[in-house]
PDB file of C-alpha atoms in Angstrom:
ATOM      1  CA  GLU A   7       0.000   0.000   0.000  1.00 86.00           C
ATOM      2  CA  ALA A   8       1.323   3.429  -0.991  1.00 86.00           C
ATOM      3  CA  GLN A   9       1.774   5.455   2.143  1.00 94.00           C
ATOM      4  CA  VAL A  10       3.707   7.929   4.231  1.00 97.00           C
ATOM      5  CA  THR A  11       4.504   6.695   7.719  1.00 97.00           C
ATOM      6  CA  GLN A  12       5.575   8.693  10.748  1.00 98.00           C
ATOM      7  CA  ASN A  13       6.919   7.622  14.115  1.00 98.00           C
ATOM      8  CA  PRO A  14       6.137   8.125  16.849  1.00 97.00           C
ATOM      9  CA  ARG A  15       2.482   9.111  16.549  1.00 97.00           C
ATOM     10  CA  TYR A  16       2.449  10.653  20.008  1.00 97.00           C
ATOM     11  CA  LEU A  17       5.347  12.036  21.997  1.00 97.00           C
ATOM     12  CA  ILE A  18       5.579  13.866  25.304  1.00 97.00           C
ATOM     13  CA  THR A  19       8.987  15.230  26.181  1.00 97.00           C
ATOM     14  CA  VAL A  20      10.692  17.865  28.298  1.00 97.00           C
ATOM     15  CA  THR A  21      12.325  21.116  27.272  1.00 97.00           C
ATOM     16  CA  GLY A  22      15.806  20.660  25.883  1.00 97.00           C
ATOM     17  CA  LYS A  23      15.746  16.893  25.325  1.00 97.00           C
ATOM     18  CA  LYS A  24      16.715  16.159  21.726  1.00 97.00           C
ATOM     19  CA  LEU A  25      14.215  14.173  19.690  1.00 98.00           C
ATOM     20  CA  THR A  26      13.751  12.846  16.182  1.00 98.00           C
ATOM     21  CA  VAL A  27      10.496  12.209  14.361  1.00 98.00           C
ATOM     22  CA  THR A  28      10.934   9.777  11.503  1.00 98.00           C
ATOM     23  CA  CYS A  29       9.150   9.926   8.161  1.00 98.00           C
ATOM     24  CA  SER A  30       9.247   7.312   5.444  1.00 98.00           C
ATOM     25  CA  GLN A  31       7.464   6.940   2.101  1.00 98.00           C
ATOM     26  CA  ASN A  32       7.254   3.949  -0.232  1.00 97.00           C
ATOM     27  CA  MET A  33       6.181   5.771  -3.409  1.00 96.00           C
ATOM     28  CA  ASN A  34       9.665   6.692  -4.698  1.00 96.00           C
ATOM     29  CA  HIS A  35       8.806  10.377  -4.369  1.00 96.00           C
ATOM     30  CA  GLU A  36      11.583  12.911  -4.777  1.00 96.00           C
ATOM     31  CA  TYR A  37       9.869  15.730  -2.905  1.00 95.00           C
ATOM     32  CA  MET A  38       9.272  15.494   0.845  1.00 97.00           C
ATOM     33  CA  SER A  39       8.316  18.113   3.385  1.00 97.00           C
ATOM     34  CA  TRP A  40       7.400  18.726   7.004  1.00 98.00           C
ATOM     35  CA  TYR A  41       4.492  20.829   8.253  1.00 97.00           C
ATOM     36  CA  ARG A  42       3.187  21.830  11.615  1.00 97.00           C
ATOM     37  CA  GLN A  43      -0.485  22.437  12.360  1.00 96.00           C
ATOM     38  CA  ASP A  44      -1.599  24.596  15.259  1.00 95.00           C
ATOM     39  CA  PRO A  45      -5.137  25.497  16.377  1.00 91.00           C
ATOM     40  CA  GLY A  46      -6.467  28.500  14.496  1.00 87.00           C
ATOM     41  CA  LEU A  47      -3.636  28.406  11.980  1.00 91.00           C
ATOM     42  CA  GLY A  48      -3.255  26.702   8.648  1.00 87.00           C
ATOM     43  CA  LEU A  49      -0.548  24.149   8.022  1.00 94.00           C
ATOM     44  CA  ARG A  50       2.842  25.799   7.842  1.00 95.00           C
ATOM     45  CA  GLN A  51       5.834  24.327   6.095  1.00 95.00           C
ATOM     46  CA  ILE A  52       8.949  23.777   8.201  1.00 97.00           C
ATOM     47  CA  TYR A  53      11.437  22.278   5.751  1.00 97.00           C
ATOM     48  CA  TYR A  54      11.304  20.580   2.397  1.00 96.00           C
ATOM     49  CA  SER A  55      13.567  18.451   0.261  1.00 96.00           C
ATOM     50  CA  MET A  56      13.582  18.233  -3.526  1.00 93.00           C
ATOM     51  CA  ASN A  57      15.753  15.116  -3.535  1.00 94.00           C
ATOM     52  CA  VAL A  58      18.492  13.267  -1.679  1.00 95.00           C
ATOM     53  CA  GLU A  59      20.962  15.649  -0.016  1.00 93.00           C
ATOM     54  CA  VAL A  60      18.876  18.684  -1.082  1.00 94.00           C
ATOM     55  CA  THR A  61      16.952  20.445   1.679  1.00 97.00           C
ATOM     56  CA  ASP A  62      15.637  23.963   2.127  1.00 95.00           C
ATOM     57  CA  LYS A  63      13.820  26.065   4.682  1.00 96.00           C
ATOM     58  CA  GLY A  64      10.082  26.538   4.614  1.00 94.00           C
ATOM     59  CA  ASP A  65       8.106  29.221   6.393  1.00 92.00           C
ATOM     60  CA  VAL A  66       8.891  28.294  10.012  1.00 96.00           C
ATOM     61  CA  PRO A  67      12.305  26.520  10.155  1.00 97.00           C
ATOM     62  CA  GLU A  68      13.614  27.966  13.436  1.00 97.00           C
ATOM     63  CA  GLY A  69      14.379  25.284  16.012  1.00 97.00           C
ATOM     64  CA  TYR A  70      14.246  22.395  13.533  1.00 98.00           C
ATOM     65  CA  LYS A  71      16.719  20.400  11.476  1.00 98.00           C
ATOM     66  CA  VAL A  72      16.231  17.845   8.735  1.00 98.00           C
ATOM     67  CA  SER A  73      18.341  15.476   6.709  1.00 96.00           C
ATOM     68  CA  ARG A  74      17.770  13.557   3.488  1.00 97.00           C
ATOM     69  CA  LYS A  75      20.338  10.807   3.185  1.00 97.00           C
ATOM     70  CA  GLU A  76      17.991   8.356   1.507  1.00 97.00           C
ATOM     71  CA  LYS A  77      15.166   8.999  -0.897  1.00 97.00           C
ATOM     72  CA  ARG A  78      12.522   7.314   1.223  1.00 97.00           C
ATOM     73  CA  ASN A  79      13.365   8.900   4.611  1.00 98.00           C
ATOM     74  CA  PHE A  80      13.137  12.473   5.828  1.00 98.00           C
ATOM     75  CA  PRO A  81      13.561  12.754   9.611  1.00 98.00           C
ATOM     76  CA  LEU A  82      12.712  15.898  11.550  1.00 98.00           C
ATOM     77  CA  ILE A  83      15.107  16.738  14.371  1.00 98.00           C
ATOM     78  CA  LEU A  84      14.449  19.003  17.327  1.00 98.00           C
ATOM     79  CA  GLU A  85      17.812  19.468  18.996  1.00 96.00           C
ATOM     80  CA  SER A  86      16.500  21.470  21.962  1.00 97.00           C
ATOM     81  CA  PRO A  87      12.717  21.368  21.995  1.00 98.00           C
ATOM     82  CA  SER A  88      10.791  24.193  23.628  1.00 98.00           C
ATOM     83  CA  PRO A  89       7.125  24.414  24.664  1.00 97.00           C
ATOM     84  CA  ASN A  90       6.283  26.576  21.622  1.00 97.00           C
ATOM     85  CA  GLN A  91       7.092  23.557  19.474  1.00 98.00           C
ATOM     86  CA  THR A  92       4.147  21.702  20.945  1.00 98.00           C
ATOM     87  CA  SER A  93       2.132  20.984  17.828  1.00 97.00           C
ATOM     88  CA  LEU A  94       0.777  18.419  15.375  1.00 97.00           C
ATOM     89  CA  TYR A  95       3.398  17.562  12.773  1.00 98.00           C
ATOM     90  CA  PHE A  96       2.806  16.143   9.311  1.00 98.00           C
ATOM     91  CA  CYS A  97       5.243  14.722   6.818  1.00 98.00           C
ATOM     92  CA  ALA A  98       4.239  14.791   3.152  1.00 97.00           C
ATOM     93  CA  SER A  99       5.638  13.598  -0.151  1.00 96.00           C
ATOM     94  CA  ARG A 100       4.995  13.919  -3.865  1.00 94.00           C
ATOM     95  CA  LEU A 101       6.720  13.429  -7.176  1.00 93.00           C
ATOM     96  CA  ALA A 102       8.935  16.298  -8.294  1.00 89.00           C
ATOM     97  CA  GLY A 103       8.881  17.785 -11.776  1.00 82.00           C
ATOM     98  CA  SER A 104       5.457  19.400 -11.536  1.00 82.00           C
ATOM     99  CA  VAL A 105       3.767  21.422  -8.829  1.00 78.00           C
ATOM    100  CA  LEU A 106       0.491  19.753  -9.843  1.00 84.00           C
ATOM    101  CA  TYR A 107       1.393  16.343  -8.498  1.00 89.00           C
ATOM    102  CA  GLU A 108      -0.746  15.165  -5.623  1.00 91.00           C
ATOM    103  CA  GLN A 109       0.822  15.494  -2.211  1.00 93.00           C
ATOM    104  CA  TYR A 110       0.391  12.612   0.235  1.00 96.00           C
ATOM    105  CA  PHE A 111       0.389  13.274   3.958  1.00 97.00           C
ATOM    106  CA  GLY A 112       1.398  11.014   6.808  1.00 97.00           C
ATOM    107  CA  PRO A 113      -0.893  10.320   9.773  1.00 96.00           C
ATOM    108  CA  GLY A 114       0.669  12.998  11.972  1.00 97.00           C
ATOM    109  CA  THR A 115       2.784  13.138  15.125  1.00 98.00           C
ATOM    110  CA  ARG A 116       1.354  14.916  18.126  1.00 97.00           C
ATOM    111  CA  LEU A 117       4.229  16.420  20.107  1.00 98.00           C
ATOM    112  CA  THR A 118       3.936  17.922  23.569  1.00 98.00           C
ATOM    113  CA  VAL A 119       6.940  19.692  25.095  1.00 98.00           C
ATOM    114  CA  THR A 120       6.653  20.462  28.812  1.00 97.00           C
TER     115      THR A 120
ATOM    116  CA  LYS B  30       1.746  38.425   1.979  1.00 85.00           C
ATOM    117  CA  ASN B  31       0.112  35.250   0.688  1.00 89.00           C
ATOM    118  CA  GLN B  32      -3.259  34.534   2.266  1.00 92.00           C
ATOM    119  CA  VAL B  33      -6.026  31.981   1.934  1.00 95.00           C
ATOM    120  CA  GLU B  34      -9.264  32.834   3.720  1.00 96.00           C
ATOM    121  CA  GLN B  35     -12.006  30.259   4.179  1.00 98.00           C
ATOM    122  CA  SER B  36     -15.618  30.652   5.195  1.00 97.00           C
ATOM    123  CA  PRO B  37     -17.516  29.690   7.145  1.00 97.00           C
ATOM    124  CA  GLN B  38     -15.211  28.622   9.981  1.00 97.00           C
ATOM    125  CA  SER B  39     -17.674  25.916  10.910  1.00 97.00           C
ATOM    126  CA  LEU B  40     -20.897  24.532   9.510  1.00 98.00           C
ATOM    127  CA  ILE B  41     -23.504  22.068  10.709  1.00 98.00           C
ATOM    128  CA  ILE B  42     -25.928  20.496   8.233  1.00 98.00           C
ATOM    129  CA  LEU B  43     -28.284  17.545   8.190  1.00 98.00           C
ATOM    130  CA  GLU B  44     -27.373  14.334   6.467  1.00 98.00           C
ATOM    131  CA  GLY B  45     -28.493  14.318   2.854  1.00 98.00           C
ATOM    132  CA  LYS B  46     -28.319  18.091   2.435  1.00 98.00           C
ATOM    133  CA  ASN B  47     -25.939  19.934   0.126  1.00 98.00           C
ATOM    134  CA  CYS B  48     -23.459  22.580   1.205  1.00 98.00           C
ATOM    135  CA  THR B  49     -20.891  24.954  -0.281  1.00 98.00           C
ATOM    136  CA  LEU B  50     -17.635  26.031   1.307  1.00 98.00           C
ATOM    137  CA  GLN B  51     -15.873  29.208   0.208  1.00 98.00           C
ATOM    138  CA  CYS B  52     -12.245  30.138  -0.297  1.00 98.00           C
ATOM    139  CA  ASN B  53     -10.685  33.502  -1.203  1.00 97.00           C
ATOM    140  CA  TYR B  54      -7.008  33.567  -1.973  1.00 95.00           C
ATOM    141  CA  THR B  55      -4.286  36.124  -2.461  1.00 93.00           C
ATOM    142  CA  VAL B  56      -1.319  34.045  -3.519  1.00 90.00           C
ATOM    143  CA  SER B  57       1.590  34.820  -5.777  1.00 87.00           C
ATOM    144  CA  PRO B  58       2.895  33.071  -7.697  1.00 85.00           C
ATOM    145  CA  PHE B  59      -0.247  31.076  -8.341  1.00 85.00           C
ATOM    146  CA  SER B  60      -0.599  28.006 -10.479  1.00 86.00           C
ATOM    147  CA  ASN B  61      -2.991  25.707  -8.665  1.00 91.00           C
ATOM    148  CA  LEU B  62      -5.791  25.553  -6.134  1.00 94.00           C
ATOM    149  CA  ARG B  63      -6.345  22.463  -3.996  1.00 95.00           C
ATOM    150  CA  TRP B  64      -8.979  21.202  -1.638  1.00 97.00           C
ATOM    151  CA  TYR B  65      -8.138  18.704   1.075  1.00 97.00           C
ATOM    152  CA  LYS B  66     -10.294  16.752   3.513  1.00 98.00           C
ATOM    153  CA  GLN B  67      -8.874  16.214   6.976  1.00 97.00           C
ATOM    154  CA  ASP B  68     -10.541  13.822   9.371  1.00 96.00           C
ATOM    155  CA  THR B  69      -9.935  14.500  13.050  1.00 91.00           C
ATOM    156  CA  GLY B  70      -6.494  13.258  14.079  1.00 87.00           C
ATOM    157  CA  ARG B  71      -5.475  12.288  10.548  1.00 92.00           C
ATOM    158  CA  GLY B  72      -3.445  13.756   7.738  1.00 95.00           C
ATOM    159  CA  PRO B  73      -5.105  15.765   4.956  1.00 96.00           C
ATOM    160  CA  VAL B  74      -6.263  13.837   1.891  1.00 96.00           C
ATOM    161  CA  SER B  75      -6.432  15.465  -1.523  1.00 95.00           C
ATOM    162  CA  LEU B  76      -9.898  15.997  -3.031  1.00 97.00           C
ATOM    163  CA  THR B  77      -9.191  18.152  -6.074  1.00 95.00           C
ATOM    164  CA  ILE B  78      -6.334  19.992  -7.744  1.00 94.00           C
ATOM    165  CA  MET B  79      -7.125  22.712 -10.306  1.00 93.00           C
ATOM    166  CA  THR B  80      -4.835  24.822 -12.409  1.00 91.00           C
ATOM    167  CA  PHE B  81      -5.585  28.505 -12.916  1.00 85.00           C
ATOM    168  CA  SER B  82      -7.079  27.691 -16.336  1.00 89.00           C
ATOM    169  CA  GLU B  83      -9.653  25.234 -14.975  1.00 92.00           C
ATOM    170  CA  ASN B  84     -13.108  26.311 -13.812  1.00 94.00           C
ATOM    171  CA  THR B  85     -14.422  23.175 -12.222  1.00 96.00           C
ATOM    172  CA  LYS B  86     -13.330  19.717 -11.131  1.00 96.00           C
ATOM    173  CA  SER B  87     -15.309  16.922  -9.567  1.00 97.00           C
ATOM    174  CA  ASN B  88     -14.421  14.000  -7.346  1.00 96.00           C
ATOM    175  CA  GLY B  89     -17.532  11.955  -6.656  1.00 97.00           C
ATOM    176  CA  ARG B  90     -19.926  14.068  -4.591  1.00 98.00           C
ATOM    177  CA  TYR B  91     -17.338  16.836  -4.288  1.00 98.00           C
ATOM    178  CA  THR B  92     -17.211  19.587  -6.924  1.00 98.00           C
ATOM    179  CA  ALA B  93     -14.702  22.413  -6.775  1.00 98.00           C
ATOM    180  CA  THR B  94     -14.939  25.617  -8.784  1.00 97.00           C
ATOM    181  CA  LEU B  95     -12.306  28.227  -9.441  1.00 96.00           C
ATOM    182  CA  ASP B  96     -12.616  31.829 -10.602  1.00 94.00           C
ATOM    183  CA  ALA B  97      -9.080  33.062 -11.201  1.00 90.00           C
ATOM    184  CA  ASP B  98     -10.305  36.575 -11.975  1.00 92.00           C
ATOM    185  CA  THR B  99     -11.934  37.100  -8.593  1.00 94.00           C
ATOM    186  CA  LYS B 100      -9.501  34.758  -6.834  1.00 94.00           C
ATOM    187  CA  GLN B 101     -12.299  32.685  -5.377  1.00 96.00           C
ATOM    188  CA  SER B 102     -12.925  28.978  -5.122  1.00 97.00           C
ATOM    189  CA  SER B 103     -15.751  26.923  -3.713  1.00 98.00           C
ATOM    190  CA  LEU B 104     -16.244  23.298  -2.737  1.00 98.00           C
ATOM    191  CA  HIS B 105     -19.752  21.929  -3.157  1.00 98.00           C
ATOM    192  CA  ILE B 106     -20.744  18.736  -1.381  1.00 98.00           C
ATOM    193  CA  THR B 107     -23.805  16.984  -2.712  1.00 98.00           C
ATOM    194  CA  ALA B 108     -26.073  14.695  -0.685  1.00 98.00           C
ATOM    195  CA  SER B 109     -23.904  14.855   2.413  1.00 98.00           C
ATOM    196  CA  GLN B 110     -23.089  11.726   4.411  1.00 98.00           C
ATOM    197  CA  LEU B 111     -22.019  11.291   8.020  1.00 98.00           C
ATOM    198  CA  SER B 112     -18.535  10.424   6.785  1.00 97.00           C
ATOM    199  CA  ASP B 113     -18.226  13.911   5.288  1.00 98.00           C
ATOM    200  CA  SER B 114     -17.803  15.298   8.804  1.00 98.00           C
ATOM    201  CA  ALA B 115     -14.263  16.692   8.694  1.00 98.00           C
ATOM    202  CA  SER B 116     -12.245  19.837   8.142  1.00 97.00           C
ATOM    203  CA  TYR B 117     -11.910  21.018   4.561  1.00 98.00           C
ATOM    204  CA  ILE B 118      -8.782  22.910   3.706  1.00 98.00           C
ATOM    205  CA  CYS B 119      -8.256  25.204   0.728  1.00 97.00           C
ATOM    206  CA  VAL B 120      -4.677  25.535  -0.516  1.00 95.00           C
ATOM    207  CA  GLY B 121      -3.258  27.863  -3.153  1.00 92.00           C
ATOM    208  CA  GLY B 122       0.131  28.451  -4.652  1.00 87.00           C
ATOM    209  CA  ALA B 123       2.691  27.209  -7.065  1.00 82.00           C
ATOM    210  CA  ASP B 124       5.784  25.417  -5.842  1.00 75.00           C
ATOM    211  CA  GLY B 125       5.143  26.770  -2.373  1.00 78.00           C
ATOM    212  CA  LEU B 126       1.668  26.273  -0.937  1.00 86.00           C
ATOM    213  CA  THR B 127      -0.392  28.521   1.343  1.00 92.00           C
ATOM    214  CA  PHE B 128      -2.944  26.701   3.462  1.00 95.00           C
ATOM    215  CA  GLY B 129      -6.227  28.097   4.703  1.00 96.00           C
ATOM    216  CA  LYS B 130      -7.345  27.484   8.270  1.00 96.00           C
ATOM    217  CA  GLY B 131     -10.104  25.173   7.138  1.00 97.00           C
ATOM    218  CA  THR B 132     -13.862  24.872   7.472  1.00 98.00           C
ATOM    219  CA  HIS B 133     -15.030  22.438  10.130  1.00 97.00           C
ATOM    220  CA  LEU B 134     -18.064  20.591   8.766  1.00 98.00           C
ATOM    221  CA  ILE B 135     -20.378  18.518  10.929  1.00 98.00           C
ATOM    222  CA  ILE B 136     -23.039  16.317   9.371  1.00 98.00           C
ATOM    223  CA  GLN B 137     -25.872  15.483  11.739  1.00 97.00           C
ATOM    224  CA  PRO B 138     -28.154  12.450  11.270  1.00 96.00           C
TER     225      PRO B 138
END
């Protein structure tokens, strides 16, 4: 089944404790991205990657890191999480080459930083 | 600043009724307009994708329209079902996408 998977689905952590949220897709998509969704706000892009070893900042990159060493994986790293990073996070992927390709979202990771 | 405004914020209708959700966008560059359905606690799922040259696109009981002149789009749901209860998100842009805050739709039996 074609899908985007994220782990963990739920995470409660404390301020300053480094964490990684994994994202993997099995559709051979070049383009992957991370979003956060907060109440009363639309989804906002954190980082995106056009292909392996190519990453770029989205609209709200502060406090986050990403890496793209393999085509299928795009982990999101919070080196020193803070309470304002409490949010619902989505990974997404699509084919590159056209902005009209459908984007597939993962199931989400709900992160709470205390 | 790119913006996508959706109305209403929330809507409650009876099962079997039709409804229309609205979207106004100010996005540049603009090449496509998307509608997503997001069930509570799940990731968004694509309903329609329209280019600026398209006026309408259907996906089952969902029909999206686009007026590129007035920068407005609508999503019409026909013969609503309980499973249509969800948030509907309008998205505009080109390579970069601007997401609206969504319309929360509740279908009552």
